[in-house]
Coordinates of C-alpha atoms and ligand atoms in Angstrom, one line a residue:
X1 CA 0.0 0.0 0.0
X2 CA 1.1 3.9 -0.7
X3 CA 1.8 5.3 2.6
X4 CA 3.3 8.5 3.8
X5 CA 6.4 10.3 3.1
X6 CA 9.1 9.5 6.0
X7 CA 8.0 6.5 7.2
X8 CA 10.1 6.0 10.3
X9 CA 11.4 2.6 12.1
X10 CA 9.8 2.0 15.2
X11 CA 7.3 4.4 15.2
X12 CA 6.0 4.4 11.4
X13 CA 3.9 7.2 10.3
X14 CA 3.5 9.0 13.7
X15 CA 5.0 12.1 12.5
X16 CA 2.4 12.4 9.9
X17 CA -0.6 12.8 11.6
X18 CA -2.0 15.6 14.0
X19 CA -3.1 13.8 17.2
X20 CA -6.1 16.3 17.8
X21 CA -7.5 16.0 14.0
X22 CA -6.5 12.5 12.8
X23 CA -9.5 12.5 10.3
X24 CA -7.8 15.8 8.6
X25 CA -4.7 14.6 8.2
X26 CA -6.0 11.5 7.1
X27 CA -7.8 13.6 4.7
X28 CA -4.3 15.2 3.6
X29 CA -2.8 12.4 2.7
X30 CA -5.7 10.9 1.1
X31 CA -4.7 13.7 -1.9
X32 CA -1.5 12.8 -2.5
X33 CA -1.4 8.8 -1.7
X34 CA -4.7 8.0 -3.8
X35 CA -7.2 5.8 -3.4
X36 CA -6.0 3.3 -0.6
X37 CA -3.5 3.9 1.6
X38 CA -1.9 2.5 4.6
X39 CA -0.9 4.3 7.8
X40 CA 1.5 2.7 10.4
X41 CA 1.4 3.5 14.0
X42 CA 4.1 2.2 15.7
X43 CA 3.6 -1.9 15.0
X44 CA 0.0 -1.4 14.1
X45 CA -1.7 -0.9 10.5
X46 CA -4.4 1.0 9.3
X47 CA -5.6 1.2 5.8
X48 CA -8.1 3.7 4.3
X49 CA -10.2 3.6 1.2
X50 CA -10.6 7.8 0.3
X51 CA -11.7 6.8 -3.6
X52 CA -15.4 6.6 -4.6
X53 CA -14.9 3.4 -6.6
X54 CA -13.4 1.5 -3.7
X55 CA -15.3 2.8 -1.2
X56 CA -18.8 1.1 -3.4
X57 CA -16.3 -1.8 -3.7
X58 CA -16.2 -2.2 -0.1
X59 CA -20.2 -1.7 1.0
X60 CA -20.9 -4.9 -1.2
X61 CA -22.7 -6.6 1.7
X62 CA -22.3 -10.2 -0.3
X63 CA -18.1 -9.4 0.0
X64 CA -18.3 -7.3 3.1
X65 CA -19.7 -6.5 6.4
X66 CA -19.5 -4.1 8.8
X67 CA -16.1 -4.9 11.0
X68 CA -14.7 -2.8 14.1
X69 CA -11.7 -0.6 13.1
X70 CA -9.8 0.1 16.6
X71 CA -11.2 3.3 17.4
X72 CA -14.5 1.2 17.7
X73 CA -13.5 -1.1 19.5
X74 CA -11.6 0.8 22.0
X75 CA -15.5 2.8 22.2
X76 CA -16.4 -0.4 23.5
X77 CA -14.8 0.4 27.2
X78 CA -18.1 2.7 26.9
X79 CA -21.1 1.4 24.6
X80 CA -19.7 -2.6 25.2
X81 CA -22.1 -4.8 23.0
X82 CA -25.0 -1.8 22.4
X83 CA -26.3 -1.9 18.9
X84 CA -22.9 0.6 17.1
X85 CA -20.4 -1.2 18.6
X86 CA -21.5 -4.6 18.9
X87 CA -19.9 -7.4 16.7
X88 CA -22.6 -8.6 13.9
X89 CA -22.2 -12.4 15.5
X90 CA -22.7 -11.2 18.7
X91 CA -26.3 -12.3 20.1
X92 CA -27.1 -8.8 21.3
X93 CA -26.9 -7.1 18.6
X94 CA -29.5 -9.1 16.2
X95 CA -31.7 -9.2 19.3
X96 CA -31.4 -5.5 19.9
X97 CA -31.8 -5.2 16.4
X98 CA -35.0 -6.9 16.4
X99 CA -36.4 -5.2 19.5
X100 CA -35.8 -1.9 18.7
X101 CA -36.9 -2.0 15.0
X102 CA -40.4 -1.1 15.4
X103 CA -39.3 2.1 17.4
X104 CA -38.0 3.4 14.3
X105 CA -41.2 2.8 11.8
X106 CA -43.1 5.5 10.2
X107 CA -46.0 5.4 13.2
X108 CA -43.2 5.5 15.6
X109 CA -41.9 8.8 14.2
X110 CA -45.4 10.2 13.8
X111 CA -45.2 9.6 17.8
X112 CA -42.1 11.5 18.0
X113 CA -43.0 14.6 15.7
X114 CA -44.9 16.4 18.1
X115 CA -42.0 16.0 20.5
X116 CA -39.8 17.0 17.8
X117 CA -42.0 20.3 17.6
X118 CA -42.4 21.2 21.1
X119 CA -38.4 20.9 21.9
X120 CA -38.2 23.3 19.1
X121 CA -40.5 26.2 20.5
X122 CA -38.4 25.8 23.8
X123 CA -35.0 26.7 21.7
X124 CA -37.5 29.4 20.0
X125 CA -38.4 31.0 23.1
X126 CA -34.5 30.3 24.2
X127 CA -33.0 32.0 22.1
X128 CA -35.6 34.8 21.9
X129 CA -34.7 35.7 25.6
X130 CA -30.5 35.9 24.4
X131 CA -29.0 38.9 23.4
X132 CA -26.3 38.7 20.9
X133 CA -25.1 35.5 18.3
X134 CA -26.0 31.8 19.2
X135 CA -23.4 29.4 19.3
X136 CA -24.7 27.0 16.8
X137 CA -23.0 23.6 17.5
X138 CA -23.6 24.8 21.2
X139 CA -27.3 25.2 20.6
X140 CA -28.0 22.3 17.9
X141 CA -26.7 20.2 20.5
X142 CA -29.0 21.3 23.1
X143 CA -31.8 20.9 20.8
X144 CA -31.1 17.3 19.7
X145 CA -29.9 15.9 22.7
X146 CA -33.2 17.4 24.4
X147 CA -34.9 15.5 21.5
X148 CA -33.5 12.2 21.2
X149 CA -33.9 12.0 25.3
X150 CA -37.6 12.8 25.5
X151 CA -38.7 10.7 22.3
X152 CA -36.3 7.4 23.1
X153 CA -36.4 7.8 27.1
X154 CA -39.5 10.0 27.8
X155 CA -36.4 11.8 30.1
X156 CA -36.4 15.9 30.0
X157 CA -32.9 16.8 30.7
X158 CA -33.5 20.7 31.4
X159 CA -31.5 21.8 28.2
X160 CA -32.9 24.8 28.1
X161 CA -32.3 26.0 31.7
X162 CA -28.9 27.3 31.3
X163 CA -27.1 28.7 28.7
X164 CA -24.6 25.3 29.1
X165 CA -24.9 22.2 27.6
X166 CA -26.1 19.5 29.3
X167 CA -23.3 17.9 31.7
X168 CA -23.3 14.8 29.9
X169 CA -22.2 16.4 26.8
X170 CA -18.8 17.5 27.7
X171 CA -18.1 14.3 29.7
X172 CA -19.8 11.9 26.2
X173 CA -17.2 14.3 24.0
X174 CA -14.5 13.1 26.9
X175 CA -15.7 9.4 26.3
X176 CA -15.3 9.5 22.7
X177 CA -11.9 11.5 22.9
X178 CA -10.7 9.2 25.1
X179 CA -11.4 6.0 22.4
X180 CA -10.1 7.9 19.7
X181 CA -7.1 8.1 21.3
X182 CA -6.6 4.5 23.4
X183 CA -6.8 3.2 19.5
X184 CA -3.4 3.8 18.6
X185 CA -1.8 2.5 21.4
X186 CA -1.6 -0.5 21.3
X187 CA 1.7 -1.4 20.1
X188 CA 3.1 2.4 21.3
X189 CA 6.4 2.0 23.6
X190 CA 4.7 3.0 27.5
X191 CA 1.4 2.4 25.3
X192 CA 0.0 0.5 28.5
X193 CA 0.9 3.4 30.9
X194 CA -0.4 6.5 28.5
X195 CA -3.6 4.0 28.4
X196 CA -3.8 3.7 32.3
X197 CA -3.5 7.6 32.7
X198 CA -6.3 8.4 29.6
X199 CA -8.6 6.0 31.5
X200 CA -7.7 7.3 34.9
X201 CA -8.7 11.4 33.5
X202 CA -11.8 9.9 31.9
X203 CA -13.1 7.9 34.6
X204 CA -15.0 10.9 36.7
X205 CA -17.2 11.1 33.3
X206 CA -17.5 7.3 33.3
X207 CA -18.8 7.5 36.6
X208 CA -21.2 10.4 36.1
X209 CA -22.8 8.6 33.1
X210 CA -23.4 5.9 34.6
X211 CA -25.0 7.4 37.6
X212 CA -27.2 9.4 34.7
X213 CA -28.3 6.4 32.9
X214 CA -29.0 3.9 36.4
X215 CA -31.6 7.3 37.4
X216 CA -33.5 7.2 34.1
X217 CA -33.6 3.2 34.6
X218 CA -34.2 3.6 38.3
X219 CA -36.9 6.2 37.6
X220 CA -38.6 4.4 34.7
X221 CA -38.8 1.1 37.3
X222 CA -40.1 3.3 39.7
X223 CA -43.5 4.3 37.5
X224 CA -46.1 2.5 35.4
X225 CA -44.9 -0.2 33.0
X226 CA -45.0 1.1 29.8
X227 CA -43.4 0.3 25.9
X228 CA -44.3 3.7 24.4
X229 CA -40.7 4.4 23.6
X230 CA -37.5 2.7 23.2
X231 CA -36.5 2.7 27.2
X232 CA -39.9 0.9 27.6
X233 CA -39.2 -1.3 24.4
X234 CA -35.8 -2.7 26.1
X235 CA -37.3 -3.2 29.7
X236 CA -40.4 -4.6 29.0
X237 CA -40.6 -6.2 25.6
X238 CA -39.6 -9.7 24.8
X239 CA -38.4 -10.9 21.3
X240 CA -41.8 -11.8 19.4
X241 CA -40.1 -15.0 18.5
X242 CA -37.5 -16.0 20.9
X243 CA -39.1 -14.3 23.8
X244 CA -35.4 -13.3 25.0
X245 CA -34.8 -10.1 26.7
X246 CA -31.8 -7.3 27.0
X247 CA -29.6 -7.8 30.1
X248 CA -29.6 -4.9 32.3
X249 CA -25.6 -4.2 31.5
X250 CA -26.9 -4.5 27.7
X251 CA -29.9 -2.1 28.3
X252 CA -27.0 1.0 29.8
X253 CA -24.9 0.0 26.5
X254 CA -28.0 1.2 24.5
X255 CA -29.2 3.9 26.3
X256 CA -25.5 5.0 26.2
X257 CA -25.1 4.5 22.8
X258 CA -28.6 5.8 21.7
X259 CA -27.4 9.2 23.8
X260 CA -24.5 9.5 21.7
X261 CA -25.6 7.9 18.6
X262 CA -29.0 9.8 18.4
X263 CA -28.2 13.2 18.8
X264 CA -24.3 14.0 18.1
X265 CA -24.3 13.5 14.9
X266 CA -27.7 15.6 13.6
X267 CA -26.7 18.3 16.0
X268 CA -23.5 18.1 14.0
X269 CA -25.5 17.8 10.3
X270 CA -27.8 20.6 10.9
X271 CA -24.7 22.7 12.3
X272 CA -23.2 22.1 8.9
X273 CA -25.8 22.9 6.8
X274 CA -26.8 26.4 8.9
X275 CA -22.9 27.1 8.1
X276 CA -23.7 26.7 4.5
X277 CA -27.0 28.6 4.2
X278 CA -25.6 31.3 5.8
X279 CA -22.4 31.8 3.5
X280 CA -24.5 31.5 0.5
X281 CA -27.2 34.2 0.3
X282 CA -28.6 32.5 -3.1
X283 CA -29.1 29.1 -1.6
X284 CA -30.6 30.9 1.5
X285 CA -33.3 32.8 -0.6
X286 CA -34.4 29.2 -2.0
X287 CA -34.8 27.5 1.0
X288 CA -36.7 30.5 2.5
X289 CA -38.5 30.7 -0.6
X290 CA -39.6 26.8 0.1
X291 CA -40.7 27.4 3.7
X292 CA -42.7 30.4 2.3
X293 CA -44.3 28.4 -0.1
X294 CA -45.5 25.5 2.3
X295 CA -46.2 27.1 5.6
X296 CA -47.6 30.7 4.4
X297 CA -47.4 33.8 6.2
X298 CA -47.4 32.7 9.8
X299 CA -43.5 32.6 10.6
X300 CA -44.9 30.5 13.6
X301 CA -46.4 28.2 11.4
X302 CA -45.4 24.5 12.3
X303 CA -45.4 21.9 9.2
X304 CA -48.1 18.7 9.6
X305 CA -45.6 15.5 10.1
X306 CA -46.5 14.6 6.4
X307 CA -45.6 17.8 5.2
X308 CA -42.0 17.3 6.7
X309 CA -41.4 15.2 3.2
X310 CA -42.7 18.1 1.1
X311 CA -39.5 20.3 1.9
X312 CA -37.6 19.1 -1.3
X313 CA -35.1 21.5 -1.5
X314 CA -34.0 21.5 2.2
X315 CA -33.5 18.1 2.1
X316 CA -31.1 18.7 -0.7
X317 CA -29.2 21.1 1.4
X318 CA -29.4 18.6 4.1
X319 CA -27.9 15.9 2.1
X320 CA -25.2 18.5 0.5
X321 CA -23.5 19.3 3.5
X322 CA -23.7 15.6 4.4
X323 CA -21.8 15.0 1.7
X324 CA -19.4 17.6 2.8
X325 CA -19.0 16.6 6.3
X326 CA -20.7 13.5 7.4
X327 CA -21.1 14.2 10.8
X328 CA -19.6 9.7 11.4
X329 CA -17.1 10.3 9.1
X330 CA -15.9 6.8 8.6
X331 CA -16.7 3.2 8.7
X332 CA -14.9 -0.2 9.0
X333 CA -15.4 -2.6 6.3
X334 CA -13.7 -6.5 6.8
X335 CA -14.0 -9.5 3.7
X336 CA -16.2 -12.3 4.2
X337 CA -13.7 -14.2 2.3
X338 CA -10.6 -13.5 0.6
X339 CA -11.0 -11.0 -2.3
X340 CA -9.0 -9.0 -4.6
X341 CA -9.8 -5.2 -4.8
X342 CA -10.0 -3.5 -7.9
X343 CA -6.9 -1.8 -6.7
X344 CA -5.1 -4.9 -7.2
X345 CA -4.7 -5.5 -3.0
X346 CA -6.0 -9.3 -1.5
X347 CA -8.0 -8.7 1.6
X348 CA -8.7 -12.1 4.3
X349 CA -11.2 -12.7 6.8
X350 CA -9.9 -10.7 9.6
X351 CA -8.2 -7.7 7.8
X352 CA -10.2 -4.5 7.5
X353 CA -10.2 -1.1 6.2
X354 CA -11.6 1.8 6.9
X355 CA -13.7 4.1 4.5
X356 CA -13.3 7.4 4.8
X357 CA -16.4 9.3 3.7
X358 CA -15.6 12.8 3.7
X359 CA -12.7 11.9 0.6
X360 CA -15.5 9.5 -1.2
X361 CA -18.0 11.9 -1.3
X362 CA -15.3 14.7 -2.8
X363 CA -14.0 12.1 -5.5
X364 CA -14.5 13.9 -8.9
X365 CA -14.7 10.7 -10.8
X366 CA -18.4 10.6 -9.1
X367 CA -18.8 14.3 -8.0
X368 CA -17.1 16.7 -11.0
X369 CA -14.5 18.9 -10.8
X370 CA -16.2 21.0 -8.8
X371 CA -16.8 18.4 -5.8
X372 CA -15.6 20.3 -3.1
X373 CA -18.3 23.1 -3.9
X374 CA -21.1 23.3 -2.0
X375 CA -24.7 22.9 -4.4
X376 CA -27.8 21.2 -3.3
X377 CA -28.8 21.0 -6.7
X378 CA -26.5 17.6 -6.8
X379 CA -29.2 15.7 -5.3
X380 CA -32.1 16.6 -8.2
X381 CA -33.3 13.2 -8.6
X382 CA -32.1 12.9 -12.1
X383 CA -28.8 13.8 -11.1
X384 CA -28.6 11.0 -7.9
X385 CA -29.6 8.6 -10.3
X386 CA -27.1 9.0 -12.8
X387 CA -24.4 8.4 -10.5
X388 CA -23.0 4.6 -9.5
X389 CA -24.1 3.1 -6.7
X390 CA -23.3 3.0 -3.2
X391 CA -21.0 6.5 -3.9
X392 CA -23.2 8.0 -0.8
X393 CA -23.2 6.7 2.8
X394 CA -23.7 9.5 5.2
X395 CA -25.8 6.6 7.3
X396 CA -23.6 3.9 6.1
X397 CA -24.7 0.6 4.5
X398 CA -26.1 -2.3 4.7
X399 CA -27.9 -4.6 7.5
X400 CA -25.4 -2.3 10.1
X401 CA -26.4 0.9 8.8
X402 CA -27.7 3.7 11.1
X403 CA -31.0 2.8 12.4
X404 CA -32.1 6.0 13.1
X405 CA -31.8 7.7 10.1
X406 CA -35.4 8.7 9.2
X407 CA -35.4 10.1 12.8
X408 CA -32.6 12.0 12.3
X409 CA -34.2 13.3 8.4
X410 CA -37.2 14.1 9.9
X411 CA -36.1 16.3 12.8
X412 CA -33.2 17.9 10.7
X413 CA -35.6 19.1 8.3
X414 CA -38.7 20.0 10.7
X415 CA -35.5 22.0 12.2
X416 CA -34.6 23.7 9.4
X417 CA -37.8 24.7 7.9
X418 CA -39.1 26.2 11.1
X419 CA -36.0 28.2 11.7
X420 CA -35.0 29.3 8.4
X421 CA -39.4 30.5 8.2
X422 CA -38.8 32.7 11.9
X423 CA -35.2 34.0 11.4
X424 CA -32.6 35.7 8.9
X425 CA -29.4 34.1 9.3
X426 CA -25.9 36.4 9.4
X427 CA -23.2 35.0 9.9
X428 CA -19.5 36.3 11.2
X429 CA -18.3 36.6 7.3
X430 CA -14.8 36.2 8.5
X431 CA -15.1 33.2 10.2
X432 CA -13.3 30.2 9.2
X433 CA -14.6 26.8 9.2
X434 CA -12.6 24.7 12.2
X435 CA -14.2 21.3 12.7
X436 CA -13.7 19.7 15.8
X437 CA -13.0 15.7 15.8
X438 CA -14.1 13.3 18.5
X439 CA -14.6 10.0 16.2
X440 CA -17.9 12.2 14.9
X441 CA -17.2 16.5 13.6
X442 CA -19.0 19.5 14.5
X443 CA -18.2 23.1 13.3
X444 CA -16.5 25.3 16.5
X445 CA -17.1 28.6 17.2
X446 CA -19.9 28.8 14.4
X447 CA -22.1 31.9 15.7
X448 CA -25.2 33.2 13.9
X449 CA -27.0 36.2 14.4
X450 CA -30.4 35.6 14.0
X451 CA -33.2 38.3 13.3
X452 CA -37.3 38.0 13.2
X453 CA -38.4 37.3 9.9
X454 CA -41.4 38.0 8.1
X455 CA -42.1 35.7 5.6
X456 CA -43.0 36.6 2.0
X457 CA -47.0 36.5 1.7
Ligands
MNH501 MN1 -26.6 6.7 13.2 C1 -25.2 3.7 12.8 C2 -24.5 8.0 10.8 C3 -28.3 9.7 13.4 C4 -28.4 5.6 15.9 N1 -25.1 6.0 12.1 C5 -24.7 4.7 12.0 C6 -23.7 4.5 11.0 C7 -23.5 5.7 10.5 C8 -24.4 6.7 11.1 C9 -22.5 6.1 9.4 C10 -23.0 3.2 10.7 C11 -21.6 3.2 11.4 C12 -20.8 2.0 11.0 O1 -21.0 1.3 10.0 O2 -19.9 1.7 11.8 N2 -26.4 8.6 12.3 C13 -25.5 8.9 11.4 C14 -25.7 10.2 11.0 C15 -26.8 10.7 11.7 C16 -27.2 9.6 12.5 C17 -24.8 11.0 9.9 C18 -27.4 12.1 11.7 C19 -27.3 13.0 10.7 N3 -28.1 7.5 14.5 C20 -28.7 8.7 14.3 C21 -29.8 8.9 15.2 C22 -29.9 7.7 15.9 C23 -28.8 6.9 15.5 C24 -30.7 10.0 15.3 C25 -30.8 7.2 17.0 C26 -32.0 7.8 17.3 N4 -26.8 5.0 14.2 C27 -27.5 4.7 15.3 C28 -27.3 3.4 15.8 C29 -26.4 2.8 14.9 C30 -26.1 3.8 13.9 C31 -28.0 2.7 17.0 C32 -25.9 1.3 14.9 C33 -26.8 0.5 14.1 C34 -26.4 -1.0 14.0 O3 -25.2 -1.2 13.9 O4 -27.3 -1.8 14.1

């Protein structure tokens, strides 16, 4: 495999990467090494797929499944067996699977849009109270962790009390730095020691998680038996066939992992996408233009759940600045037998590779010369269908692909039209994008200055 320049004994490619923001350097060398690449940390070997042909190569679920690169597996210290981090073969995770399913159908998420809706009017009347620019990573986080803890866990965490995030927010982003980092240390000289001390600094968090997640079980015992959401789901409900149920360790691993999983990355999408809107007045007008069109006059106006799918053209803006920055921006792929890549390399049971999305969604063999430009028009049904398969995986692929997704569609765009129909949007036009990495990437220090908006009659 290409690798990087200066390739050192010992320690291998250690000197090429930027400990804080391994995904952009990754992303660096990804333009000069090509499509596949290898990257060597002290004894141990990582390879990345950054080309658009490859990358469909690799989500061929007959060739391929899901496997656990070592930043996942480290994660597992934290989220153990819960539905992202579980091995396929393990027993939890198809019974998980199974259980929590039906909390994801389309009458599910009718349940959750009024929810959706009234978390919404509490960041309305929020920020209405603020003086000055919102911080909004700061402030999409609050919104869809606020979300995905009253719809999944029937749990108000109080987000909107205090211009903070929650508490388990800094000490979640402290969980996933900590993975992120154990992962390359395996094979590190004093690797064990550097380990002991990273666990040591992140244990506090550890401990105040779990204390958060035994209340919500302890306080969901406490009350009436019910399976109206997916905390009820994995207490009460046995497998319709099997009639097997989560453990309680397994049930923390989800709730963990559906706290993290279910509102990190949309806070992170929808902080993208604002970014965009704001720094293109054009694409702006069109959106507003939409919300105008299908909500009238009122800027209070709140869409119907079905008229969530009628917002066409925010949805493309969504799935634009997924493309840009998928909020997970990788995934491990392993063989299910030995197979050749197109590139020529042989791949065996056990190896795996990890495909980097933000480089496969800028390859111009799929995306023009112009890939790295941001234009919702892309996603024009004619256009999506002229291109190859399997060249866009914001949610991933296959039986392990994100399980929430129409969750996290339907509150991105409820978001999005209800905001962009109340406020005009300025942002600081000399800010810089920085994007901040902790296994998922949000926008930092994004502020927008938002301003009462009548909409166009
Ligand atoms: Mn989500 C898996 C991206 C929103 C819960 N999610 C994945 C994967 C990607 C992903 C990529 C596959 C990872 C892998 O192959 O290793 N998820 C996203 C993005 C958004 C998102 C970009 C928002 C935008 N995810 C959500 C929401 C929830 C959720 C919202 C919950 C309400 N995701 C999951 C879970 C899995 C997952 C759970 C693991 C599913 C499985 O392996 O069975």
């Amino acid at each position: 495999f290409p690798h990087p320049p200066g390739r050192l004994r010992f320690v291998g490619d250690v000197r090429s990467v930027d400990p804080s923001r391994p995904l952009m350097s990754m992303l660096q060398h990804a333009r000069t090494l090509g499509e596949i690449f290898e990257f060597q940390v002290f004894d141990q070997k990582f390879v990345f797929v950054a080309g658009a042909r490859l990358g469909a190569e690799l989500c061929d679920e007959s060739r391929f499944g899901k496997d656990l690169p070592p930043a996942l597996t480290s994660l597992r210290e934290f989220a153990g067996d819960g539905l992202f981090t579980a091995f396929t073969e393990e027993r939890n995770w198809g019974l998980a699977h199974d259980l929590l399913r039906p909390a994801f159908t389309r009458p599910a998420m009718q349940s959750y849009h009024p929810i959706m809706v009234e978390t919404l009017d509490e960041l309305f009347a929020y920020w209405d109270h603020q003086e000055g620019p919102v911080d909004v990573s700061r402030d999409m986080t609050k919104l869809t962790m606020e979300t995905l803890s009253r719809a999944a866990f029937s749990k108000d965490f109080g987000s909107f009390t205090s211009t903070e995030v929650h508490p388990f927010v800094p000490a979640m982003i402290s969980a996933l730095r900590t993975a992120q980092r154990l992962a390359t240390l395996d094979t590190a000289p004093g690797g064990a020691l550097i380990k002991r001390r990273l666990r040591r600094r992140n244990a506090p968090h550890q401990a105040y998680v779990d204390d958060l997640i035994d209340g919500v079980v302890a306080e969901r015992r406490a009350g009436p038996a019910s399976d109206h959401d997916l905390l009820g789901i994995m207490l009460q409900t046995p497998h319709p066939e099997t009639g097997e149920r989560l453990d309680d360790l397994n049930i923390r691993f989800q709730i963990l992992t559906f706290l993290v999983a279910g509102h990190e990355t949309t806070s992170g999408a929808l902080s993208f996408a604002l970014y965009y809107l704001a720094r293109h007045p054009e694409i702006l007008a069109r959106a507003q233009a939409e919300t105008d069109e299908i909500l009238g006059p009122d800027p209070d106006a709140v869409p119907e759940f079905e008229q969530v799918a009628k917002f066409r053209y925010l949805r493309r803006v969504l799935d634009e600045a997924l493309r840009l920055w998928p909020t997970a921006p990788a995934f491990g792929r392993g063989p299910r037998e030995e197979v050749t890549l197109s590139s020529g390399h042989t791949m065996r049971p056990g190896d795996w590779a990890i495909v980097m999305l933000p480089a496969m969604h800028r390859d111009p063999e799929v995306w023009g010369e112009d890939a790295e430009e941001f234009d919702p028009d892309r996603f024009l049904p004619e256009r999506s269908r002229a291109r190859p398969a399997h060249t866009y995986k914001p949610f991933g692929t296959g039986e392990r692909a994100c399980i929430g997704r129409q969750f996290a569609l339907h509150e991105s765009i409820l978001v999005l039209a209800r905001l962009l129909h109340r406020y005009d949007l300025s942002g600081d036009p000399g800010y810089v994008l920085d994007v901040s990495e902790r296994l998922t990437i949000m926008p930092e220090g994004f502020e927008l200055t938002l301003t009462p908006r009548t909409p166009a009659a």
